[in-house]
Amino acid sequence: MTKERLEGQRKKMRLGAFIMALLATIALGVSIYSALGGFSAAIVNNGNSFSSGTLLLEEQVNGGTPCLSSPNVANGITTNINSSCTSNDYGVNPNPGESPGNVVSNTIVLTNTGTLTAPSMTLTPSTTCTVTGNPPGTGPNALSTGSDTTGFCGKVDIQIQLGTGTTASCLYGGASGSPCPTTLSNTYTLASLATNGPITLATNVAPNSPITVVINVELDPSATNADQGLTATLPITWSMP
Amino acid sequence: MPKTSCYLYKVFLTLATLTGVIVAVSNLANVAFGNFFAEIMTTSNSFSASTLLLQDSINLINCDSSPNMQNSITTNVAQCSTYPLSSTVGSSQNVAITNTGSLNPATLTLATTNTCGVQQILDTTSNANNGLIEGNVNFQNPGPTKFTDNPYSLYFTGNGWAETLLGPPNAFYANPGPQTFSIAAWFKTTTSGSIIGFTNAQPNTGQSMWDRQLWVDSTGHLVFGLYPNQIYELKTPNAYNDGLWHFVVVTVQPVNRGSATVLIYVDGKLIAGAPKDEKLPRGANGHPAQVYGGWWHLGWSNAIHGWPDPPSNAYFTGSLAHITIFPSVLSATQVTELYQQSSPASYLQAVNGTIAQSNSYWPLTSVGIPFSPCFYVALAISTNTGSCIYPTSSSLCPNPPYIGGISVNVLIPQNTTSLTFTTALINTTIPANCINLHVSVAFLLSEQLGSFNAGLVHNLGYVIL
């Protein structure tokens, strides 16, 4: 037998075996079917899902109505930016007007109300401090306001402090790592804050772990009559991450 | 495959797998925070300053520390046109006080800020021939429109005037009186009255000689009168009672024993008079004016007696400013140059030697300066609750006569809504030469809170003795 003949015989044998096996399998299947009737088994994974976490921010000023980055409703998250928050980080809104040297202290509680731990939380002051006259009051001098519209932002002193008590850390208006000084300085004003840039409040902000920020503001004791009746506006953006 | 190569291949596969896992995890993190963020913008952040403003009201005329308009608060101290004291000595006057700001002041005070005394206007030359104010005048009214800064003037109400302090034996005013001189004045009127006059008595009573007087006659013409033992009158052909500011200059120059030259310039131009215009009688001995020592009077002359075209009122009704006496005859060029001055400051330099040297110059641009002491008049102040705060702090003010003089520096009780100022004579008899004199002192009503303050200055009033 030549090698080629031997190989040809093996091929014939393998083909025959394959056919035999196929027939046997069919026969076995038919016999089993005949034996179990309509039985079957299947696994459907209805629990199959993939969820995204949420990154949501809440701000509450002086215990007032909280502001949320997105409304607390289903499908409410779109931009996740709330730019219509009416809270006033510098006092009540509208501000009734302060006298020189009177310090207004405001407690702001920021909470990560989402499910994800945010890498950081940041305070970013606007780069523009604007000055307008107070809304008209009552009486014969209801319209009178000061003329120092260009210098007024520099007359409003401000401190920003993380936390309260002896463990607080001054973020703006004093040395970091210790509470802000008891007396505000005219070095730190709304005008200078507008040029300061972002301030990091915390890192790795876990969900539902409130962060307390204290903002103290005062009309500097050196304010002049020309600073009467004016309103300084400097927005702040609180953000994560 | 060699065994070593097989191991290296397995290590490579393991590292590649780990790297893939790390990259995948990393990508997951980027997805979570790279595009996730939350922001709250507090656009309502604002800080406002309050207002400390003060208003008082006298005879229904309000005075506010700042105007009722945006960006108007600067010094927050206002100069008020009203005055707390009635001009009639012995009368009471009510001053209503209102805190018109949003802050309650820590203190509310009333103080006098200068010495009480007879009110006078200044002669700014070295002669200091100041004038005592008598009757009714109003300070710091609008001045000549040709002047671009500090355009104030003195408004004469038709029964007020100023008698100058210096007379004989001072050289400029002693016998025979000014004979070579010039008078310059800015005036504005719609009626008739005297701009300036010279008599031999300091008050406007008791004189026996009077001339060197300039007035606006009943038809509005400017008239200048001299009395070199006869009536002499020079009158402009045109009328100037048009309610506009005009600049008049009169020059008097003796020429010889028989004649003198009197010229009237208006608004820088020669209007009336010519060389040797005035014919002097023999008895004048070459003097164009009457021979006597005397005093100048501003806003009054005695021209209503004896002159053919007299003023209809001896007193001036209207505004006067920058009245100047020169002991020289101004040339036409000098007159024009004076007329061209555009500010009180440049006019002052001009009459102080730049153009000509004056020996009396009354700018009439400032408020009256009290001439101390404050004699004859005393004051009591009570609050709306009836309690007395001056001259004593008591439940009721004492009856006149009060403690002499007026020097106030008192705290006004909180919630006071009005004060009543009552004057009284210390001495019941006033010397004749003091009758009609203005007595005044400046009052400052002010409130304070921290570095904010508000003030109301009252320095434009007087009590007439």
XYZ file of C-alpha atoms in Angstrom:
706
model
C 0.000 0.000 0.000
C 1.264 3.141 -0.856
C 1.214 5.942 1.541
C -1.375 7.713 -0.580
C -3.647 4.587 -0.660
C -3.328 4.171 3.048
C -4.345 7.781 3.528
C -7.286 7.336 1.172
C -8.521 4.366 3.157
C -8.229 6.351 6.402
C -10.285 9.148 4.907
C -12.983 6.706 3.854
C -12.992 5.213 7.310
C -13.234 8.652 9.017
C -16.120 9.643 6.693
C -17.932 6.447 7.485
C -17.454 6.909 11.197
C -18.716 10.478 10.973
C -21.856 9.379 9.144
C -22.477 6.652 11.656
C -22.080 9.047 14.529
C -24.418 11.537 12.949
C -27.083 8.944 12.444
C -26.670 7.753 16.001
C -27.053 11.249 17.334
C -30.200 11.855 15.355
C -31.585 8.577 16.527
C -30.731 9.423 20.134
C -32.352 12.817 19.817
C -35.486 11.403 18.412
C -35.628 8.811 21.093
C -35.065 11.396 23.877
C -37.703 13.709 22.445
C -40.001 10.851 22.311
C -39.163 10.130 25.925
C -39.344 13.941 27.612
C -42.105 15.469 25.539
C -42.099 19.570 25.735
C -39.544 20.058 28.627
C -36.998 22.989 28.309
C -34.720 25.121 30.496
C -33.693 28.824 30.035
C -32.219 31.709 32.108
C -33.431 35.264 31.365
C -31.367 37.951 33.207
C -34.039 40.610 33.812
C -31.815 42.232 36.420
C -29.286 43.140 33.837
C -28.723 46.949 34.178
C -26.018 49.549 34.302
C -26.481 52.742 36.351
C -24.659 56.021 36.415
C -23.920 57.783 39.678
C -25.019 61.328 40.426
C -23.038 64.393 41.277
C -25.377 66.929 42.858
C -24.741 69.990 44.972
C -26.870 71.722 47.573
C -26.226 75.111 49.135
C -28.017 76.451 52.171
C -27.340 79.991 53.386
C -28.091 80.863 57.003
C -30.578 77.993 57.300
C -32.739 79.291 54.491
C -34.268 77.435 51.592
C -31.604 75.216 50.006
C -30.490 75.751 46.454
C -29.948 72.629 44.358
C -27.780 72.229 41.308
C -30.658 70.262 39.741
C -34.297 69.975 40.755
C -35.197 67.020 42.959
C -37.400 65.383 40.332
C -36.991 62.451 37.968
C -35.190 63.366 34.780
C -34.482 66.749 36.310
C -30.760 66.698 35.702
C -29.811 68.473 32.519
C -27.071 71.083 32.753
C -26.799 70.517 36.504
C -26.111 74.240 36.816
C -28.402 76.375 38.914
C -27.759 79.971 37.992
C -30.989 81.328 39.436
C -30.298 80.699 43.088
C -31.626 83.676 45.041
C -29.536 83.039 48.128
C -27.215 85.842 49.185
C -23.898 84.653 50.545
C -23.366 88.139 52.024
C -26.621 88.402 53.965
C -30.333 88.456 53.466
C -31.737 89.260 50.072
C -32.436 92.031 49.371
C -29.824 93.388 51.670
C -31.384 96.077 53.876
C -28.191 98.116 53.982
C -25.427 98.152 56.523
C -23.616 100.815 58.482
C -19.821 101.169 58.593
C -18.060 98.606 60.767
C -21.064 96.346 61.276
C -19.963 92.756 60.521
C -22.498 90.467 58.869
C -21.663 86.787 59.388
C -23.164 84.185 57.082
C -23.054 80.404 57.437
C -23.193 78.481 54.201
C -23.598 74.699 54.223
C -22.642 72.872 51.049
C -23.569 69.243 50.618
C -22.760 66.710 47.947
C -26.253 65.297 47.588
C -25.334 62.895 44.798
C -24.061 59.346 45.015
C -20.534 59.850 43.807
C -17.617 61.096 45.807
C -16.545 64.340 44.196
C -12.825 64.852 43.728
C -13.138 68.446 44.973
C -15.439 71.314 45.809
C -14.542 74.809 44.664
C -15.614 78.395 45.230
C -15.084 80.629 42.205
C -15.816 84.343 42.583
C -16.971 86.299 39.585
C -14.313 88.484 38.042
C -16.651 91.462 38.004
C -17.944 93.310 41.024
C -20.746 95.688 40.046
C -22.160 98.614 41.978
C -25.667 99.986 41.793
C -27.840 102.167 43.949
C -30.090 100.562 46.515
C -33.642 100.009 45.418
C -35.680 103.114 46.137
C -36.788 103.335 49.721
C -39.407 105.512 51.247
C -39.495 109.076 52.425
C -38.268 112.350 50.964
C -34.779 111.043 50.251
C -35.747 107.670 48.864
C -33.595 108.082 45.775
C -30.412 109.350 47.402
C -27.360 107.169 46.921
C -23.644 107.764 47.211
C -21.383 108.835 44.381
C -18.527 106.385 45.044
C -19.707 103.855 42.493
C -16.166 103.089 41.350
C -14.659 102.570 44.803
C -17.463 100.927 46.706
C -16.427 97.285 46.035
C -13.112 98.144 47.664
C -14.955 99.340 50.766
C -16.693 96.001 51.404
C -14.362 93.800 53.469
C -14.772 90.042 53.312
C -13.499 86.878 54.981
C -14.107 83.310 53.804
C -13.537 80.599 56.344
C -13.846 76.815 56.112
C -15.552 75.398 59.175
C -16.212 77.005 62.507
C -14.559 77.192 65.883
C -10.929 76.774 66.658
C -10.379 74.176 63.955
C -11.604 76.459 61.201
C -9.278 77.469 58.408
C -9.269 80.889 56.828
C -9.481 80.601 53.053
C -9.602 84.306 52.271
C -8.905 87.218 54.553
C -6.307 85.643 56.791
C -3.748 82.888 57.250
C -4.729 79.442 56.054
C -4.852 76.732 58.705
C -6.292 78.891 61.441
C -9.542 80.788 61.885
C -9.906 84.154 60.192
C -8.956 87.196 62.311
C -11.663 88.670 64.491
C -11.274 91.997 62.701
C -11.798 92.211 58.975
C -9.112 93.839 56.899
C -9.567 96.333 54.115
C -6.888 94.385 52.242
C -9.470 91.709 51.497
C -12.522 93.157 49.803
C -15.056 92.246 47.167
C -12.840 94.117 44.714
C -9.765 92.003 45.529
C -11.788 88.780 45.719
C -12.921 89.361 42.154
C -9.299 89.083 41.045
C -8.412 86.164 43.303
C -9.526 83.187 41.196
C -10.955 79.845 42.399
C -10.606 78.696 46.015
C -10.647 74.950 46.780
C -12.870 74.181 49.736
C -12.265 70.427 50.031
C -11.149 67.318 48.171
C -12.773 63.877 47.996
C -16.140 65.185 49.011
C -18.207 62.186 50.016
C -21.966 62.187 49.538
C -24.003 63.714 52.349
C -21.007 65.140 54.163
C -21.876 68.810 54.700
C -19.134 71.360 54.370
C -19.587 74.583 56.325
C -18.250 77.854 55.003
C -18.485 81.116 56.935
C -18.470 84.375 54.992
C -18.080 87.562 57.017
C -18.625 90.922 55.322
C -18.636 94.472 56.570
C -18.673 97.984 55.197
C -15.195 99.137 56.082
C -15.143 101.625 58.990
C -13.341 104.056 56.710
C -16.272 104.236 54.299
C -17.282 107.802 53.527
C -20.618 109.466 52.996
C -20.140 108.890 49.278
C -20.487 105.149 49.983
C -23.985 105.487 51.376
C -26.877 103.676 49.778
C -24.838 101.638 47.317
C -25.050 97.919 46.554
C -22.089 95.786 45.497
C -22.805 92.537 43.687
C -20.207 89.803 43.300
C -21.606 86.368 42.302
C -19.954 83.194 43.523
C -20.019 79.819 41.770
C -19.950 76.797 44.042
C -18.933 73.693 42.040
C -17.890 70.057 42.059
C -15.508 68.644 40.968
C 9.294 27.118 20.416
C 12.022 27.304 22.988
C 10.901 27.175 26.591
C 12.345 30.613 27.419
C 10.509 32.255 24.579
C 7.289 30.692 25.786
C 7.708 32.255 29.274
C 8.456 35.686 27.819
C 5.352 35.388 25.691
C 3.201 34.598 28.768
C 4.650 37.573 30.698
C 3.948 39.840 27.777
C 0.364 38.634 27.620
C -0.117 39.182 31.362
C 1.256 42.753 31.242
C -0.862 43.582 28.237
C -3.949 42.289 29.993
C -3.212 44.316 33.169
C -2.567 47.427 31.129
C -5.854 46.997 29.404
C -7.650 46.649 32.697
C -5.959 49.755 34.096
C -6.774 51.776 31.002
C -10.348 50.582 31.146
C -10.691 51.545 34.829
C -9.113 54.855 34.109
C -11.549 55.521 31.320
C -14.408 54.756 33.630
C -13.150 57.403 36.091
C -12.911 59.994 33.347
C -16.413 59.310 32.327
C -17.614 59.823 35.922
C -15.997 63.273 36.619
C -14.737 64.457 33.317
C -18.240 65.224 32.201
C -20.076 65.218 35.490
C -20.193 68.452 37.438
C -22.580 70.334 39.641
C -22.708 74.086 40.006
C -24.681 76.650 41.946
C -24.195 80.246 40.947
C -25.299 82.725 43.577
C -25.862 85.647 41.258
C -27.907 87.402 43.934
C -24.861 87.912 46.125
C -24.976 91.531 47.143
C -23.958 93.781 49.971
C -25.595 97.133 50.510
C -24.749 100.210 52.493
C -27.425 102.132 54.304
C -28.018 105.856 54.236
C -27.724 108.459 56.946
C -29.614 111.505 55.726
C -31.028 114.518 57.461
C -33.699 117.041 56.605
C -34.983 120.070 58.398
C -37.849 122.293 57.510
C -38.298 125.970 58.379
C -41.453 127.739 57.301
C -42.205 124.815 54.968
C -38.860 125.156 53.182
C -36.948 121.901 53.345
C -33.207 121.510 53.445
C -31.775 118.053 52.709
C -28.244 116.916 53.490
C -28.101 115.365 49.990
C -30.338 115.757 46.962
C -33.005 113.140 46.403
C -31.341 111.561 43.382
C -29.026 108.694 42.501
C -25.286 109.075 43.141
C -25.878 112.406 44.811
C -24.371 111.741 48.241
C -20.890 113.223 48.470
C -20.142 115.361 51.498
C -23.719 114.905 52.730
C -23.510 118.411 54.169
C -25.834 120.986 52.654
C -25.817 124.761 52.716
C -29.364 125.730 53.578
C -31.131 128.860 52.430
C -33.169 128.934 55.614
C -32.185 130.169 59.057
C -33.344 128.898 62.469
C -33.711 132.350 63.961
C -36.522 134.707 63.098
C -35.200 138.009 61.778
C -37.392 139.756 64.320
C -35.684 139.712 67.671
C -37.930 138.371 70.431
C -39.765 135.974 68.106
C -39.833 132.175 68.047
C -39.293 129.924 65.071
C -39.922 126.205 64.694
C -37.462 123.879 62.964
C -38.797 120.424 62.058
C -36.176 117.659 61.988
C -36.520 114.427 60.024
C -34.095 111.548 59.752
C -34.638 110.709 56.094
C -32.060 107.933 55.758
C -32.393 104.241 56.506
C -30.119 104.375 59.544
C -30.863 105.786 62.945
C -28.087 108.162 63.952
C -26.033 107.507 67.034
C -25.942 111.216 67.800
C -27.814 114.301 66.649
C -26.177 117.575 67.538
C -26.703 121.290 67.100
C -23.732 123.608 67.215
C -22.772 127.111 66.263
C -19.723 127.110 64.027
C -18.501 130.676 64.290
C -18.721 133.621 66.559
C -22.050 135.271 66.906
C -21.969 138.897 65.948
C -22.979 141.674 63.677
C -22.795 140.484 60.101
C -20.369 142.182 57.793
C -19.149 141.931 54.229
C -15.456 142.016 53.520
C -13.362 144.596 51.775
C -10.529 142.361 50.582
C -8.018 145.179 50.119
C -5.495 145.923 52.844
C -7.735 148.792 53.988
C -10.302 146.242 55.202
C -13.103 148.746 54.908
C -15.683 146.092 55.696
C -19.371 146.835 55.544
C -21.889 146.133 58.277
C -25.041 144.576 56.901
C -28.297 146.199 57.797
C -31.831 145.421 56.755
C -32.624 142.513 54.471
C -30.071 141.054 52.089
C -29.541 137.506 50.859
C -26.080 136.059 50.486
C -24.716 133.850 47.743
C -27.259 134.515 45.077
C -26.225 133.845 41.472
C -23.549 136.233 40.293
C -22.523 137.781 36.978
C -22.923 135.248 34.216
C -19.684 136.466 32.656
C -17.844 134.848 35.570
C -17.458 131.128 35.102
C -16.633 130.078 38.662
C -18.030 130.945 42.066
C -20.678 133.135 40.460
C -22.107 134.612 43.638
C -23.527 137.990 44.422
C -25.343 139.768 47.217
C -29.048 140.229 46.699
C -30.562 143.409 48.083
C -34.259 143.114 48.810
C -35.117 146.812 48.600
C -34.626 147.638 52.256
C -31.141 146.323 53.017
C -27.724 147.913 52.644
C -24.217 147.886 54.015
C -22.551 150.734 55.799
C -18.795 150.684 55.546
C -16.706 150.842 58.672
C -14.016 153.313 57.685
C -14.573 157.016 57.462
C -12.735 160.068 58.677
C -9.987 160.476 59.726
C -8.766 157.645 57.497
C -6.899 159.166 54.589
C -9.087 157.857 51.815
C -12.297 159.161 53.360
C -11.246 162.269 55.273
C -11.979 165.788 54.149
C -12.199 166.678 51.273
C -13.269 163.141 50.446
C -12.487 161.351 47.180
C -12.091 163.864 44.350
C -10.160 161.810 41.799
C -11.628 158.341 41.735
C -13.435 155.605 39.844
C -16.316 153.351 40.883
C -16.896 149.944 39.299
C -19.785 147.572 39.977
C -21.663 144.640 38.525
C -25.429 145.023 38.944
C -28.657 143.366 37.907
C -32.090 144.814 38.491
C -35.507 145.195 36.998
C -36.376 148.312 38.900
C -34.950 151.522 40.359
C -32.560 151.930 43.316
C -29.150 153.022 44.547
C -25.988 151.077 43.798
C -23.642 153.114 45.991
C -23.586 156.434 47.787
C -21.310 158.550 49.989
C -22.487 160.608 52.969
C -20.939 162.247 55.985
C -22.640 159.798 58.391
C -21.902 156.116 58.825
C -25.572 155.054 59.212
C -28.091 155.937 56.595
C -29.553 158.511 58.892
C -28.227 161.756 60.267
C -26.234 162.822 57.202
C -25.950 166.466 56.257
C -23.908 166.033 53.085
C -24.275 163.438 50.405
C -23.135 162.992 46.816
C -20.850 160.638 44.785
C -23.859 158.426 44.271
C -24.727 156.017 41.480
C -28.264 154.816 40.955
C -30.791 153.429 38.499
C -33.541 155.966 38.027
C -37.231 155.298 37.699
C -36.895 154.755 33.945
C -33.937 152.430 34.206
C -31.186 154.857 33.260
C -27.933 154.912 35.156
C -27.361 158.237 36.880
C -24.280 159.534 38.681
C -24.569 162.566 40.919
C -22.030 164.961 42.407
C -22.452 168.131 44.415
C -19.635 170.626 43.853
C -21.801 173.244 45.531
C -24.360 172.629 42.826
C -26.322 169.700 41.541
C -24.442 167.767 38.891
C -25.962 164.705 37.273
C -24.775 162.497 34.408
C -27.262 160.041 32.947
C -26.938 157.293 30.386
C -29.099 157.504 27.283
C -30.132 153.879 27.560
C -31.924 151.978 30.292
C -30.365 148.988 32.084
C -33.214 147.747 34.274
C -33.576 144.738 31.973
C -32.851 142.021 34.515
C -29.459 141.282 32.969
C -26.022 141.650 34.475
C -24.221 144.863 33.526
C -20.833 146.260 34.432
C -20.802 149.994 35.174
C -17.743 152.177 35.694
C -17.828 155.842 36.627
C -14.666 157.942 36.516
C -14.254 161.390 38.068
C -11.267 163.494 37.102
C -10.661 167.109 38.062
C -9.320 169.079 35.087
C -8.976 172.608 36.365
C -10.728 174.939 38.755
C -13.573 175.357 36.309
C -14.194 171.862 34.984
C -13.891 168.151 35.566
C -14.476 165.066 33.478
C -17.091 162.526 34.488
C -17.563 159.444 32.341
C -19.910 156.483 32.564
C -18.930 153.207 30.938
C -21.372 150.318 30.650
C -20.245 146.819 29.739
C -16.790 148.075 28.770
C -17.923 150.913 26.500
C -18.107 154.666 27.099
C -21.794 155.510 27.263
C -22.096 158.946 28.840
C -19.875 161.987 29.525
C -17.122 163.797 27.687
C -13.929 165.711 28.509
C -14.612 168.663 30.842
C -18.229 167.513 31.005
C -18.674 168.810 34.529
C -18.631 172.589 34.859
C -17.435 173.467 38.329
C -18.695 176.572 40.127
C -16.216 179.010 41.601
C -16.882 177.823 45.150
C -15.911 174.267 44.339
C -12.295 175.307 44.111
C -11.621 172.734 41.441
C -13.214 169.862 43.423
C -15.670 167.895 41.302
C -17.330 166.458 44.410
C -18.556 167.974 47.629
C -15.854 168.579 50.190
C -16.351 166.456 53.301
C -15.134 163.260 54.905
C -17.587 160.391 54.892
C -18.521 156.767 54.475
C -19.526 154.643 51.504
C -22.866 152.853 51.565
C -23.557 149.861 49.359
C -27.086 149.391 48.117
C -28.247 152.743 49.415
C -27.762 156.429 48.712
C -29.505 159.602 49.677
C -30.116 160.511 46.027
C -33.844 160.590 46.618
C -33.230 163.978 48.168
C -32.248 166.830 45.892
C -31.473 165.245 42.526
C -33.660 165.822 39.495
C -33.799 162.161 38.414
C -33.863 160.342 41.743
C -34.316 156.622 42.229
C -37.812 155.584 43.135
C -36.308 153.738 46.139
C -33.222 154.820 48.058
C -32.334 151.128 48.482
C -31.347 148.742 45.750
C -33.574 145.898 44.638
C -31.538 143.309 42.780
C -28.071 141.814 42.799
C -24.751 143.580 43.293
C -21.243 142.155 43.036
C -17.611 143.250 42.826
C -18.087 146.864 43.871
C -14.709 148.566 43.657
C -13.362 152.023 44.456
C -10.170 153.191 42.723
C -8.259 156.303 43.861
C -7.470 156.922 40.219
C -9.172 157.576 36.900
C -9.480 154.368 34.913
C -8.732 154.682 31.232
C -11.049 153.273 28.581
C -8.564 150.448 28.079
C -8.536 149.608 31.777
C -12.324 149.626 31.842
C -12.450 147.225 28.913
C -9.888 144.955 30.526
C -11.833 144.880 33.771
C -14.988 144.003 31.872
C -13.177 141.131 30.179
C -12.290 139.360 33.431
C -14.019 135.993 33.487
C -13.764 134.944 37.117
C -13.785 136.494 40.580
C -10.194 135.330 40.996
C -8.953 137.132 37.913
C -11.034 140.188 38.775
C -9.417 140.249 42.218
C -5.971 140.268 40.631
C -7.051 142.932 38.176
C -8.224 145.345 40.890
C -5.255 144.479 43.053
C -2.759 146.092 40.713
C -2.687 143.972 37.566
C -4.908 146.499 35.834
C -5.404 149.102 38.526
C -4.982 149.372 42.274
C -8.209 149.742 44.204
C -8.489 151.014 47.750
C -11.763 149.244 48.472
C -13.078 146.062 46.905
C -16.213 144.324 48.112
C -16.633 141.080 46.116
C -20.020 140.379 47.789
C -19.600 136.723 46.826
C -19.326 135.095 50.242
C -21.611 134.753 53.196
C -21.511 137.381 55.886
C -18.704 137.286 58.392
C -19.823 137.765 61.976
C -18.258 140.781 63.613
C -17.767 139.726 67.215
C -19.031 139.918 69.824
C -22.659 138.926 69.665
C -24.049 141.703 71.720
C -27.670 142.345 72.611
C -29.119 139.040 71.398
C -29.517 135.791 73.355
C -31.196 132.513 72.502
C -33.264 129.701 73.993
C -33.904 126.343 72.278
C -36.576 123.837 73.316
C -37.626 120.503 71.845
C -41.030 119.318 70.716
C -41.477 117.733 74.163
C -41.067 121.138 75.751
C -37.736 120.455 77.426
C -34.994 123.053 77.171
C -31.639 122.179 75.620
C -30.151 125.706 75.509
C -29.055 127.804 77.367
C -29.702 125.182 80.051
C -30.670 121.544 80.023
C -33.884 121.580 81.976
C -37.545 120.720 81.740
C -38.405 124.270 80.678
C -36.381 127.099 79.201
C -35.931 130.131 81.463
C -37.744 133.344 80.766
C -35.836 136.197 79.084
C -33.411 137.753 79.543
C -31.351 134.647 78.800
C -27.694 134.182 79.319
C -25.904 136.560 76.972
C -24.417 135.539 73.653
C -25.118 132.617 71.390
C -22.679 129.724 71.526
C -24.429 126.390 71.134
C -23.026 122.864 71.229
C -25.734 120.485 72.431
C -26.855 116.921 71.914
C -30.425 116.709 70.726
C -32.414 113.923 72.432
C -33.278 110.928 70.287
C -36.711 111.015 68.637
C -36.800 114.806 68.666
C -38.956 115.936 65.772
C -38.650 119.696 66.106
C -36.807 122.489 67.858
C -38.058 125.931 68.724
C -35.576 128.811 68.605
C -36.520 131.902 70.568
C -34.375 135.055 70.617
C -34.473 137.825 73.131
C -32.715 141.117 73.749
C -30.202 141.106 76.541
C -30.433 144.851 76.899
C -33.709 146.527 76.275
C -32.059 149.638 74.897
C -30.123 149.376 71.678
C -27.763 152.216 70.776
C -28.920 154.199 67.766
C -25.897 153.195 65.711
C -26.764 149.521 66.261
C -30.365 149.717 65.147
C -30.958 147.707 62.000
C -27.631 145.869 62.217
C -27.653 142.167 61.353
C -26.694 139.820 64.156
C -25.960 136.296 63.068
C -24.159 133.081 63.796
C -23.867 129.944 61.694
C -25.734 126.868 62.932
C -24.827 123.294 62.062
C -27.366 120.546 62.624
C -25.624 117.201 62.226
C -26.006 113.494 62.862
C -23.373 110.784 63.032
C -23.113 107.029 62.851
C -19.678 105.511 62.449
C -17.958 107.175 59.529
C -21.300 108.319 58.101
C -22.537 111.780 58.912
C -25.079 114.249 57.640
C -25.096 117.982 58.133
C -27.224 121.036 57.504
C -25.454 124.403 57.546
C -27.501 127.512 58.240
C -25.414 130.624 57.767
C -27.571 132.790 55.555
C -29.779 134.406 58.142
C -29.771 137.059 60.796
C -31.627 138.854 63.513
C -32.179 142.537 62.935
C -31.585 144.730 65.951
